[in-house]
Short mmCIF file of C-alpha atoms in Angstrom, two decimals:
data_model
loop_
_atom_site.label_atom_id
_atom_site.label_comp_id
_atom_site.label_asym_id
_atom_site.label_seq_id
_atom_site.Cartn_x
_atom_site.Cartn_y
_atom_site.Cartn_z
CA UNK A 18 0.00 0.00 0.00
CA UNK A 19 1.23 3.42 -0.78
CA UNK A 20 1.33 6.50 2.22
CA UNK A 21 0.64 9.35 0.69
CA UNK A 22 -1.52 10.65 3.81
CA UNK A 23 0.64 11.56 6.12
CA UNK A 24 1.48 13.94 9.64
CA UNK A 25 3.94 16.23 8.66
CA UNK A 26 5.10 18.79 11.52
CA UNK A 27 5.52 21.96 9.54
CA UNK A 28 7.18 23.91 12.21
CA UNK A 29 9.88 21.36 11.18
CA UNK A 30 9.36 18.83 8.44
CA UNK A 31 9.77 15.93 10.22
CA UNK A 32 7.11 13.12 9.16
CA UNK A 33 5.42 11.89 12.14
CA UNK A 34 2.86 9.56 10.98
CA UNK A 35 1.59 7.36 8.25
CA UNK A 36 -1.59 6.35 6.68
CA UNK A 37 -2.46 3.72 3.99
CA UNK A 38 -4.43 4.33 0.84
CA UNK A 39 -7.19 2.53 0.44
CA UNK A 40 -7.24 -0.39 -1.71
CA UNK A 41 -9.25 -0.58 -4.99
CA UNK A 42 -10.94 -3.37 -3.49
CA UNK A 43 -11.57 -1.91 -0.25
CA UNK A 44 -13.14 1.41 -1.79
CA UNK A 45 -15.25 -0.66 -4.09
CA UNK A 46 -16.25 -2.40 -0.53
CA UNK A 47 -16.90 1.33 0.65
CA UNK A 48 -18.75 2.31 -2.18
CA UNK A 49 -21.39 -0.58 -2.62
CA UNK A 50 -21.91 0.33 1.42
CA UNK A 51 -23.02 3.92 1.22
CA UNK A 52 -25.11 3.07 -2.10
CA UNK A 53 -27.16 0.96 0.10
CA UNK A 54 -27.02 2.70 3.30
CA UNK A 55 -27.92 6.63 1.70
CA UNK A 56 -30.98 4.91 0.43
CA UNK A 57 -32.07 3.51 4.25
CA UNK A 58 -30.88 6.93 5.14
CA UNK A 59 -33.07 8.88 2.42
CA UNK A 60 -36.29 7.06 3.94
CA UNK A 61 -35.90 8.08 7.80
CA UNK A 62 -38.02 10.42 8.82
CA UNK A 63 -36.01 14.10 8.21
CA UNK A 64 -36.45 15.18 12.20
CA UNK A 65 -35.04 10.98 12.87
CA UNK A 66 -31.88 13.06 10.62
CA UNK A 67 -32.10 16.30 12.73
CA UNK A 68 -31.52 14.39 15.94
CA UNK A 69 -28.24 12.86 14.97
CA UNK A 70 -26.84 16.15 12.84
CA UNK A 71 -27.61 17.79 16.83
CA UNK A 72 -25.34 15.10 18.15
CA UNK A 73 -22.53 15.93 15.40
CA UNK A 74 -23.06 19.45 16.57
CA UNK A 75 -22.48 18.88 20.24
CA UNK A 76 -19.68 16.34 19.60
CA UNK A 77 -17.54 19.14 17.98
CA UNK A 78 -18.12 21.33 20.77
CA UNK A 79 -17.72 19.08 23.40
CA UNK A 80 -14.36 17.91 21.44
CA UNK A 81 -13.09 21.12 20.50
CA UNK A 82 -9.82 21.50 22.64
CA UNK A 83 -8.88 17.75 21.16
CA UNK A 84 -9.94 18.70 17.21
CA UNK A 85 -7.55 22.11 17.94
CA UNK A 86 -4.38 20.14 18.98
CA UNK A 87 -4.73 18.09 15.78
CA UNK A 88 -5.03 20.00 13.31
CA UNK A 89 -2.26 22.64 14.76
CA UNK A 90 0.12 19.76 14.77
CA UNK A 91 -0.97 19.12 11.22
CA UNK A 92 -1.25 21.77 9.27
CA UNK A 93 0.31 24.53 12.01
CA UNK A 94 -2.80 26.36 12.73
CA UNK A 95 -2.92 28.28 16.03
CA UNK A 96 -4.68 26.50 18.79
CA UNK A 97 -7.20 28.91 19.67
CA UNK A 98 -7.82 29.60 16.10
CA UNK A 99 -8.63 25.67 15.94
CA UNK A 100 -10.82 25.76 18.70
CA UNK A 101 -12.80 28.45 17.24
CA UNK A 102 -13.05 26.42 13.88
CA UNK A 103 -14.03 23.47 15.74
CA UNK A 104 -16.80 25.99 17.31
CA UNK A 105 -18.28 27.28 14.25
CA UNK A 106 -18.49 23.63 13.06
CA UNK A 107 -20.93 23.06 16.13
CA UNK A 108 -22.89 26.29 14.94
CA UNK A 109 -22.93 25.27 11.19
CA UNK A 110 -24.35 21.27 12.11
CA UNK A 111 -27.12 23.20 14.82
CA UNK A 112 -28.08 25.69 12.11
CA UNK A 113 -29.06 23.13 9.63
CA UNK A 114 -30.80 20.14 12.27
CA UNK A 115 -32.86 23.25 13.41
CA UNK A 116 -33.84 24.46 9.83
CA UNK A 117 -32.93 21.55 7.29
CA UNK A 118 -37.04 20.64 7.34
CA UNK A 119 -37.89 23.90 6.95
CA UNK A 120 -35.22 24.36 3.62
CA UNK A 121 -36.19 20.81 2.21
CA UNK A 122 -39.93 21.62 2.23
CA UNK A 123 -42.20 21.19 -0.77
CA UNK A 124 -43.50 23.70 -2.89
CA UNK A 125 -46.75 24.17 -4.00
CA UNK A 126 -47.72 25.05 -7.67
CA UNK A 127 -50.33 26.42 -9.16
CA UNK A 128 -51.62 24.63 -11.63
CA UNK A 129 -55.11 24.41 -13.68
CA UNK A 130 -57.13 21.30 -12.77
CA UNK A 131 -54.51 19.24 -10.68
CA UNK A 132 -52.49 19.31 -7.92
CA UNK A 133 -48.76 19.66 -8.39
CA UNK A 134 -45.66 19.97 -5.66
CA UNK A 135 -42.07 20.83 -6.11
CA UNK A 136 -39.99 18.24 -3.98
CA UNK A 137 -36.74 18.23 -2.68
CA UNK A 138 -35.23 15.00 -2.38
CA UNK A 139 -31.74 13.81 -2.04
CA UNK A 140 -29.90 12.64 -5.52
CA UNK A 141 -27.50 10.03 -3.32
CA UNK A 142 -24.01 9.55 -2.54
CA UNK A 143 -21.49 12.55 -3.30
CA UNK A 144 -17.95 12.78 -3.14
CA UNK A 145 -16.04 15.57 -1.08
CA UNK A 146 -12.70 16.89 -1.68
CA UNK A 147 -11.87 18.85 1.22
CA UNK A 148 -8.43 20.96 1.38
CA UNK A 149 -6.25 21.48 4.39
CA UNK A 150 -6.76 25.25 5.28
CA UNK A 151 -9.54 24.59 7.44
CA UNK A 152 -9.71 21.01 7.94
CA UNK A 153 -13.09 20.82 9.74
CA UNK A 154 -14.97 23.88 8.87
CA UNK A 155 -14.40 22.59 4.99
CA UNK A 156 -16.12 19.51 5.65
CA UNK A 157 -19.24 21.02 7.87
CA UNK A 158 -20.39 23.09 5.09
CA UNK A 159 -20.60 21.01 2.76
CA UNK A 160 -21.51 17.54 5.23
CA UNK A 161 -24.43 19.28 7.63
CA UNK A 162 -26.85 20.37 4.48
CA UNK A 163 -26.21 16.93 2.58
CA UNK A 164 -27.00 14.68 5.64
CA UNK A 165 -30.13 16.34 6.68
CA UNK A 166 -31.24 16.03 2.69
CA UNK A 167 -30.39 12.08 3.30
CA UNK A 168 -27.40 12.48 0.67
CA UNK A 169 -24.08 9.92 1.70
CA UNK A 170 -20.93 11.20 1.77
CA UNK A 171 -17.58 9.92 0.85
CA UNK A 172 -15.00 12.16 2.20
CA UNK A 173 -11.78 12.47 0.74
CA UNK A 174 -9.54 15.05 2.85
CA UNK A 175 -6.26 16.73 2.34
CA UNK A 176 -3.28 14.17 2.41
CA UNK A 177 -1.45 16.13 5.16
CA UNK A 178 -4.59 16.22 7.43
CA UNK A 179 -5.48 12.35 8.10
CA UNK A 180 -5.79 12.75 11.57
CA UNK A 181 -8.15 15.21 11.56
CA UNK A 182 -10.04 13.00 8.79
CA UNK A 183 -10.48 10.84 11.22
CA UNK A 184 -11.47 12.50 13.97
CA UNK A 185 -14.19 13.51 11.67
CA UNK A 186 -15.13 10.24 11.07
CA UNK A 187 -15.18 9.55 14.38
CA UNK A 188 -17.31 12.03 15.15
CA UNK A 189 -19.64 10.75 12.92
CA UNK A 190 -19.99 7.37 14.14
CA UNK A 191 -20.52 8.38 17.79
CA UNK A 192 -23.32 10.59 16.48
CA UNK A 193 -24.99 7.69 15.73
CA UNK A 194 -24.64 8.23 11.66
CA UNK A 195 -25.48 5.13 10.13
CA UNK A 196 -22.06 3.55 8.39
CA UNK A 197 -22.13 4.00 4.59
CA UNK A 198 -23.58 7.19 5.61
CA UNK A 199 -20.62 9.17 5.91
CA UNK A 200 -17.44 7.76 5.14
CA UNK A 201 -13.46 9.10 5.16
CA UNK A 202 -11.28 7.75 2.59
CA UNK A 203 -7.88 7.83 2.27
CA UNK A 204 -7.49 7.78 -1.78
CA UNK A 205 -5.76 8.46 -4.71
CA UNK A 206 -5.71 11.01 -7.42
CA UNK A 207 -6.39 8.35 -9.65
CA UNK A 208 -8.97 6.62 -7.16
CA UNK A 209 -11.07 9.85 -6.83
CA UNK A 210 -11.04 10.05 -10.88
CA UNK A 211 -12.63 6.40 -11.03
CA UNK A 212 -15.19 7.30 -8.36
CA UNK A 213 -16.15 10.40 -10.12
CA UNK A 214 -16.70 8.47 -13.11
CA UNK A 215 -19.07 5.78 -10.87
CA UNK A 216 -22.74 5.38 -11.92
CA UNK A 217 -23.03 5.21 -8.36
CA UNK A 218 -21.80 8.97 -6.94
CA UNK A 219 -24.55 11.65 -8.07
CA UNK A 220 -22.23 14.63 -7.70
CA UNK A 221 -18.67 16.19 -5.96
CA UNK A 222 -18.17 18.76 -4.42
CA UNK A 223 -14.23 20.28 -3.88
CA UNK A 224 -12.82 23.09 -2.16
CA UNK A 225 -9.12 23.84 -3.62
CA UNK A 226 -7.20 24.91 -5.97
CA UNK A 227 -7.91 26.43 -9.18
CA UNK A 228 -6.28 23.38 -10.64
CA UNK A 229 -7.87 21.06 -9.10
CA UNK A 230 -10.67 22.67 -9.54
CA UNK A 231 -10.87 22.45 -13.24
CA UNK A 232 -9.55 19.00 -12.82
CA UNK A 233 -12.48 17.88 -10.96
CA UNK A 234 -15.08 19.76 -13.26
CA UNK A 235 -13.59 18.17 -16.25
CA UNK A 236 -14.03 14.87 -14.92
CA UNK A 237 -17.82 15.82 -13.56
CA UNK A 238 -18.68 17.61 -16.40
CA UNK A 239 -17.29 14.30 -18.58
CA UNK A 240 -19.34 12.10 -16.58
CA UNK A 241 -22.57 14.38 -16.32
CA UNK A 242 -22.50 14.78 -12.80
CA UNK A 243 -23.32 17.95 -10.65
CA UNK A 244 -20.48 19.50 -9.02
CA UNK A 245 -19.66 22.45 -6.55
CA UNK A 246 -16.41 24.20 -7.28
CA UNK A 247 -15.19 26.56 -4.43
CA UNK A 248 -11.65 27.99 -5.64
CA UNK A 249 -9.11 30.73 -4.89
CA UNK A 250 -9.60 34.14 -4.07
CA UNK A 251 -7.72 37.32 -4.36
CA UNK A 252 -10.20 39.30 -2.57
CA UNK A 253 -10.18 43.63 -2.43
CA UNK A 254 -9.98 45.37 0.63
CA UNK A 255 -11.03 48.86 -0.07
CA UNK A 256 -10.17 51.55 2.33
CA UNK A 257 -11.49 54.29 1.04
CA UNK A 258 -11.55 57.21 3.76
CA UNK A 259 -10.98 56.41 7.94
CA UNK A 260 -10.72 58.63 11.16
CA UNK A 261 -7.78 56.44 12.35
CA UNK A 262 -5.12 55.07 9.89
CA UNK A 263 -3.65 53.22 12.41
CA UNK A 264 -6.66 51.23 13.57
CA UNK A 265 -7.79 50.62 10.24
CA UNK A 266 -4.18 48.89 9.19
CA UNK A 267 -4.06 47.00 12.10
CA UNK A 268 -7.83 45.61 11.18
CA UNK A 269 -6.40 44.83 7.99
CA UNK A 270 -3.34 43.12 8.81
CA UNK A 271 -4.93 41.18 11.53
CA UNK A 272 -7.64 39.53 9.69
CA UNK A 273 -4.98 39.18 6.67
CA UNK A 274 -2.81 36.88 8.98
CA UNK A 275 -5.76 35.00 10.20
CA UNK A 276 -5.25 31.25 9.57
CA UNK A 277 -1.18 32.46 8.60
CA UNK A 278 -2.89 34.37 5.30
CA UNK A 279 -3.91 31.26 4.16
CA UNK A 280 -7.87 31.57 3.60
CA UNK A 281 -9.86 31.88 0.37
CA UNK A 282 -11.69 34.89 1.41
CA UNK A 283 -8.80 36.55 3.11
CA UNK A 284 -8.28 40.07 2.47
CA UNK A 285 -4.87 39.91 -0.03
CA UNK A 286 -5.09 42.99 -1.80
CA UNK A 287 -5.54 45.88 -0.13
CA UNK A 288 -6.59 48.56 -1.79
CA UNK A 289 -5.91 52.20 -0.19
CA UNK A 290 -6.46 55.80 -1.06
CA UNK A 291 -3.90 58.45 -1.75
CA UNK A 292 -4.40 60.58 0.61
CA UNK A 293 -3.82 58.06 3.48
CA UNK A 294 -1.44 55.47 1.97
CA UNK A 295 1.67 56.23 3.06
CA UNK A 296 0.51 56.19 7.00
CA UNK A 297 -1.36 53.01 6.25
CA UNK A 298 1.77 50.84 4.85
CA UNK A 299 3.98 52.63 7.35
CA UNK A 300 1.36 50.64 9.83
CA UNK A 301 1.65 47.54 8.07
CA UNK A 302 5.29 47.68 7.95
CA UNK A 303 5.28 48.21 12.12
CA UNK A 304 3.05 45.00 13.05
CA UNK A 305 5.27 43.22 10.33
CA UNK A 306 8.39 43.81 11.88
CA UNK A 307 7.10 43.23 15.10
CA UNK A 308 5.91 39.59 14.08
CA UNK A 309 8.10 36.63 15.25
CA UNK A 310 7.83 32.86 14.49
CA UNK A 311 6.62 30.26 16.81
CA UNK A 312 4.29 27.06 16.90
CA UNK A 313 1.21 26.47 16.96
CA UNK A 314 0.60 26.55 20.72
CA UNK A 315 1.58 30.35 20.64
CA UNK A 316 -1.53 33.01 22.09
CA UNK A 317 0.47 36.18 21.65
CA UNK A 318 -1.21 37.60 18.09
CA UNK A 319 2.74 38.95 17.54
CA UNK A 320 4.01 35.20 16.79
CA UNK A 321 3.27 33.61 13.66
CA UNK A 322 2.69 30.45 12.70
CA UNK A 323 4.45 28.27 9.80
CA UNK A 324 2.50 27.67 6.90
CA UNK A 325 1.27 24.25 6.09
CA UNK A 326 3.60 22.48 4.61
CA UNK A 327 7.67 23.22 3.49
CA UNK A 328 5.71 23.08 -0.08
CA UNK A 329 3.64 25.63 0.20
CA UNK A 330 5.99 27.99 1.57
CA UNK A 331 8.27 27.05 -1.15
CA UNK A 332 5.35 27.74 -3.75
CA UNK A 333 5.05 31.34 -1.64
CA UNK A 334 8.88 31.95 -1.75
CA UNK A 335 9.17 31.82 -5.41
CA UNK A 336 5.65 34.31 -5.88
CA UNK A 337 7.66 37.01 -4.02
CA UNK A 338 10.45 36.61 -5.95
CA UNK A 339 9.00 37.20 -9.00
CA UNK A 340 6.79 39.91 -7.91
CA UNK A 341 10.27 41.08 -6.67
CA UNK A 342 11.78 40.74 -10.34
CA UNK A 343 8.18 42.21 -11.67
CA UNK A 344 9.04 45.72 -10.10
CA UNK A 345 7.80 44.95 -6.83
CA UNK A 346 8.89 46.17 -3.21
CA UNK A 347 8.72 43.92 -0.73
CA UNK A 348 9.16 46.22 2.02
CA UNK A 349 9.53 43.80 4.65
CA UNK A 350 9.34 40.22 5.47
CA UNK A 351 8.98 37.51 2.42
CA UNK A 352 11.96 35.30 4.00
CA UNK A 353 11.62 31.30 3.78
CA UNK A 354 12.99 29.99 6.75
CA UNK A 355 15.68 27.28 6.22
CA UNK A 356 13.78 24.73 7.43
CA UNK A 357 9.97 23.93 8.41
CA UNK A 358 7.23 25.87 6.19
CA UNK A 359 7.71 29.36 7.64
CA UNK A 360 7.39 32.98 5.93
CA UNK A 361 7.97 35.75 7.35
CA UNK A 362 4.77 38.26 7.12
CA UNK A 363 5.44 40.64 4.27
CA UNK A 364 4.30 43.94 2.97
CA UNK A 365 4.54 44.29 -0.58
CA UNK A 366 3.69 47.32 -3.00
CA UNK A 367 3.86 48.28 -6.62
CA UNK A 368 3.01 44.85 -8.12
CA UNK A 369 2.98 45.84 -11.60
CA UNK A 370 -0.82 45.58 -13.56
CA UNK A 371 -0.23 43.05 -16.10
CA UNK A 372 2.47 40.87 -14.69
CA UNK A 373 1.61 37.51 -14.19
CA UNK A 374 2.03 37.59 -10.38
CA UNK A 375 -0.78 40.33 -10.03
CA UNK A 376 -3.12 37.89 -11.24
CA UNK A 377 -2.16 35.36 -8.72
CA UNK A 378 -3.66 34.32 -5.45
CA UNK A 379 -0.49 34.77 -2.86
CA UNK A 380 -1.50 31.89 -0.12
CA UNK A 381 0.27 32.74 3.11
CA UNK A 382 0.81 35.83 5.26
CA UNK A 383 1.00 38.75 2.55
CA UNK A 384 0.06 41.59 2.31
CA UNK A 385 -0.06 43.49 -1.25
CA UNK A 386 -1.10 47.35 -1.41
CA UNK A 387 -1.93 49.70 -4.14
CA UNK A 388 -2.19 53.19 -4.29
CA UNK A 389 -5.31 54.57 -5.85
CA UNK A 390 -6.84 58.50 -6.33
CA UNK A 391 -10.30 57.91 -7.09
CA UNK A 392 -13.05 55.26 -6.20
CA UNK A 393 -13.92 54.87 -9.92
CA UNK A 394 -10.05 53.95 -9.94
CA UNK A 395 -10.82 51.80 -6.57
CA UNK A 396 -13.30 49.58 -8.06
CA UNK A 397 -11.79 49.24 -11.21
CA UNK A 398 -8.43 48.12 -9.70
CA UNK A 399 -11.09 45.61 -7.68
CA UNK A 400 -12.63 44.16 -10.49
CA UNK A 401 -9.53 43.58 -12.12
CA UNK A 402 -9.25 39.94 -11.41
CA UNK A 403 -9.49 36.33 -12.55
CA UNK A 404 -11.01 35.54 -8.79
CA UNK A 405 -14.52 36.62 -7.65
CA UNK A 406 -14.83 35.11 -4.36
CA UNK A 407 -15.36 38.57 -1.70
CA UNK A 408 -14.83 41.79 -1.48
CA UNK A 409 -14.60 44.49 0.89
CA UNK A 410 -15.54 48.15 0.94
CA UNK A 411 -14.78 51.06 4.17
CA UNK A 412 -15.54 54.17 4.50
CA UNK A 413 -16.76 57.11 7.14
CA UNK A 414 -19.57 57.48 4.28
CA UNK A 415 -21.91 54.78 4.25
CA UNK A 416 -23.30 55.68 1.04
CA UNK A 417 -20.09 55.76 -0.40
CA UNK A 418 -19.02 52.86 0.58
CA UNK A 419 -22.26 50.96 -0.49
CA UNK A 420 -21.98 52.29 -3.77
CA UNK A 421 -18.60 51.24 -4.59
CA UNK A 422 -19.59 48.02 -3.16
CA UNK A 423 -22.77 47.28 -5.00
CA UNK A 424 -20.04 47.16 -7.89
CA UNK A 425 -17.98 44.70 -6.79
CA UNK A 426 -17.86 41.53 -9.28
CA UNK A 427 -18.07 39.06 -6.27
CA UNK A 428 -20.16 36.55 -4.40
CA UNK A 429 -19.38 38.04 -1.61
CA UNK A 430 -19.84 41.61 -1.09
CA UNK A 431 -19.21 43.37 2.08
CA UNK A 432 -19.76 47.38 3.33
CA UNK A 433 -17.91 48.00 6.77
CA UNK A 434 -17.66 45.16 8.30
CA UNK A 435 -14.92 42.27 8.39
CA UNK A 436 -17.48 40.03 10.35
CA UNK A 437 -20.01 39.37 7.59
CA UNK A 438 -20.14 35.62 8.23
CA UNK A 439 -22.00 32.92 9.89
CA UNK A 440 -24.00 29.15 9.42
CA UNK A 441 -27.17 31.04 8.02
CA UNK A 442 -24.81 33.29 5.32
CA UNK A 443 -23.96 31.99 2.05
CA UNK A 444 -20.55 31.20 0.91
CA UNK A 445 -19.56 31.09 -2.65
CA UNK A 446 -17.56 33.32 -5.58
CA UNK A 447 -18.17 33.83 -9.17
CA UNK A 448 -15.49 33.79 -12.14
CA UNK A 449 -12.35 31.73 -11.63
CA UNK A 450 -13.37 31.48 -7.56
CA UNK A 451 -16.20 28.55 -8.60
CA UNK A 452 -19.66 28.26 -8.81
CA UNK A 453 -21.97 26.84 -6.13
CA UNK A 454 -23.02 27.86 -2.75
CA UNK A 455 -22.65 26.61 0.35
CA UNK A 456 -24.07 27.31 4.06
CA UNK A 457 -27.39 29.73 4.45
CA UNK A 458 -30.81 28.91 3.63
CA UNK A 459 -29.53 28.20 -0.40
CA UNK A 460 -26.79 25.56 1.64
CA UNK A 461 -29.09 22.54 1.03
CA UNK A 462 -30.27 23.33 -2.83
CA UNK A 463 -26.83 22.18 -4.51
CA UNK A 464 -27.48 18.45 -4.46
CA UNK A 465 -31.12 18.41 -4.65
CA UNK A 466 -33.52 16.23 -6.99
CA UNK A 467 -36.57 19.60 -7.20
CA UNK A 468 -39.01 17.02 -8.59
CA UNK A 469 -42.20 17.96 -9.88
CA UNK A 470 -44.34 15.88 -8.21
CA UNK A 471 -48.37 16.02 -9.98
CA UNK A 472 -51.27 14.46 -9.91
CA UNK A 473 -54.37 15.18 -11.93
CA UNK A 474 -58.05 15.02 -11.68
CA UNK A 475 -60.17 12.06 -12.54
#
């Protein structure tokens, strides 16, 4: 058997665990068990489904501080930030037991001389592909909806996060979710392309990269099968006017190092006017200088974390130097440690309009600037993206910022607020971010059979 799921530390690279791939035989085994078991599932009564999504709920509160430790040791997140993702995973199961009957209810049509319903009804098993950024919180959003429809789910996580894969699983199983019903999987690239192609999954859903994002819509488009695509992100910040530079760049450069930069929806471009630029790098450059490395156990907001794997920081390392050799400043920070996965948090300016790197999503604690004189120029420098994911607008001017907002070519847009999240709020992007929406009343319409049901009159 081959171990491509492993621990890796990142803080240093040493391996500290391994995990077998599944068999061909043994996912065939798994497969052939959640065809039958969805459909048992599928016929329970939806509040008999409510009761055990509640338990999932309370079992990733109850387990947070344990679900916090793994995934720090993992994938290097910072333990309270763990235990916070572990909390909005309780949050995101509650909010769909409490209001998955309500969301899957039938609709009635009006129709001349007959009586006619839209249903929703599950479509059957589904594959996730669930990256390693937020290990849980990935796998609520797109697990809660599906098992209160009575969808299956076969769960195929990140290779560097099979512990936490299985602490999902096990989850799951105290719960009281039937097996079949939800099962992790530790397969192949070329494994997930053969269950793709399976008469037997009705749809995938992945959260990654854009590559593997048009991997896995090639393959589902191919094989006619539904699929969710949430991608990359490159999302403005617009600051447009503030009362207090200072405060405002420390809002910025706090949520922008959230996770160690390495969120879809993170704020990483930053978009500032003229008029208040200088003061607001100057900031950045402070709380940037001031950072220091440490693990994952670290409270002190001051000491960051490394990124997930040597890999990615690698991947990050060569951006900057090319945004570097673009025209760039990298004003300070940008440094790959010489060993483990860690970057120094940078401030970069001047990335040159055009050059290839501008167009890229930088994954890890950066933050780019640009200088702009105008909000026409604002929005236009917002827009001008292959990523659609979110986008954020400030200023003392409400109706200001709402109008440069309303033109924002995102799923996402937000007016003066950072905090514009939550189980009942959908997540999702447009353009090269995806297609597909997940959490909020529309979290439970992806992967739904809306049958007309109707009957007419003798």
């Amino acid at each position: 058997m081959s171990t491509g799921y492993r621990v890796e530390n990142p803080a240093t690279g040493d391996v500290v665990e391994t995990f077998d791939t599944a068999t061909d035989a043994q996912l065939e085994d798994v497969l052939s068990t959640a065809d039958a078991a969805q459909r048992e599932w599928a016929q329970r009564p939806i509040a008999e489904r409510a009761q055990i999504v509640s338990k999932v709920a309370a079992l990733f509160d109850e387990r947070k501080d344990e679900l916090g430790r793994i995934i720090g040791e993992e994938m290097g997140k910072r333990l309270t930030e763990g235990v916070e993702e572990a909390e909005y995973c309780n949050e995101i199961f509650q909010y769909f037991a409490d209001n998955g009957e309500k969301f899957s209810q039938e609709t009635t049509l009006d129709v001349d001389r007959a009586s006619a319903v839209l249903e929703r009804l599950p479509v059957g098993v589904l594959l996730g592909i669930m990256p390693w950024n937020f290990p849980y919180y990935q796998v609520a959003r797109f697990a809660a909806p599906n098992l209160m429809l009575g969808n299956a789910i076969l769960l195929k996580h990140a290779e560097i996060c099979p512990r936490s894969a299985a602490a999902i699983q096990q989850i799951m199983d105290d719960a009281g979710v039937p097996a079949g019903v939800y099962t992790n999987i530790y397969a192949s690239h070329d494994q997930i392309a053969a269950l793709i192609g399976d008469r037997r999954v009705a749809g995938v859903s992945l959260t990654g990269s854009e590559r593997a994002g048009a991997v896995v819509g090639a393959l589902a488009g191919q094989h006619l099968k539904k699929a969710v695509l949430e991608l990359g992100g490159s999302d403005p910040y617009i600051v447009l006017d503030t009362d207090d530079v200072k405060a405002a760049a420390e809002t910025a450069w706090g949520l922008r190092m959230y996770n160690t930069g390495q969120a879809c929806d993170s704020n990483k471009r930053l978009i500032v006017m003229d008029d208040i630029y200088d003061e607001f790098v100057a900031e950045l450059e402070k709380l940037a200088q001031a950072a220091s490395p440490g693990d994952f156990t670290a409270e002190d907001a001051t000491v960051y974390q490394p990124l997930s794997s040597r890999g990615a920081a690698e991947r990050l390392a060569e951006q900057l130097s090319r945004a570097k050799d673009s025209g760039a400043q990298i004003r300070v920070g940008g440094e790959l440690s010489d060993s483990g996965a860690y970057v120094s948090p940078a401030v970069v300016t001047d990335i040159p309009r055009g050059s290839d790197v501008y167009y890229e999503e930088l994954f890890g604690p950066v933050a780019t600037v640009y200088k702009v004189t105008s909000d026409e120029e604002a929005l236009e420098l917002a827009n001008d993206s292959q990523f659609g994911l979110g986008g954020t607008v400030f200023s003392r001017d409400p109706e200001r910022a709402k109008k440069v907002g309303a033109g924002l070519e995102v799923g996402m847009a937000k007016v003066n607020t950072t905090a514009a999240e939550g189980a009942n709020v959908p997540f999702g992007g447009v353009k090269r971010s995806g297609f597909g929406r997940e959490l909020g009343p529309v979290g439970m319409d992806e992967f739904v059979n809306k049958r007309l049901y109707w009957v007419g009159e003798e």
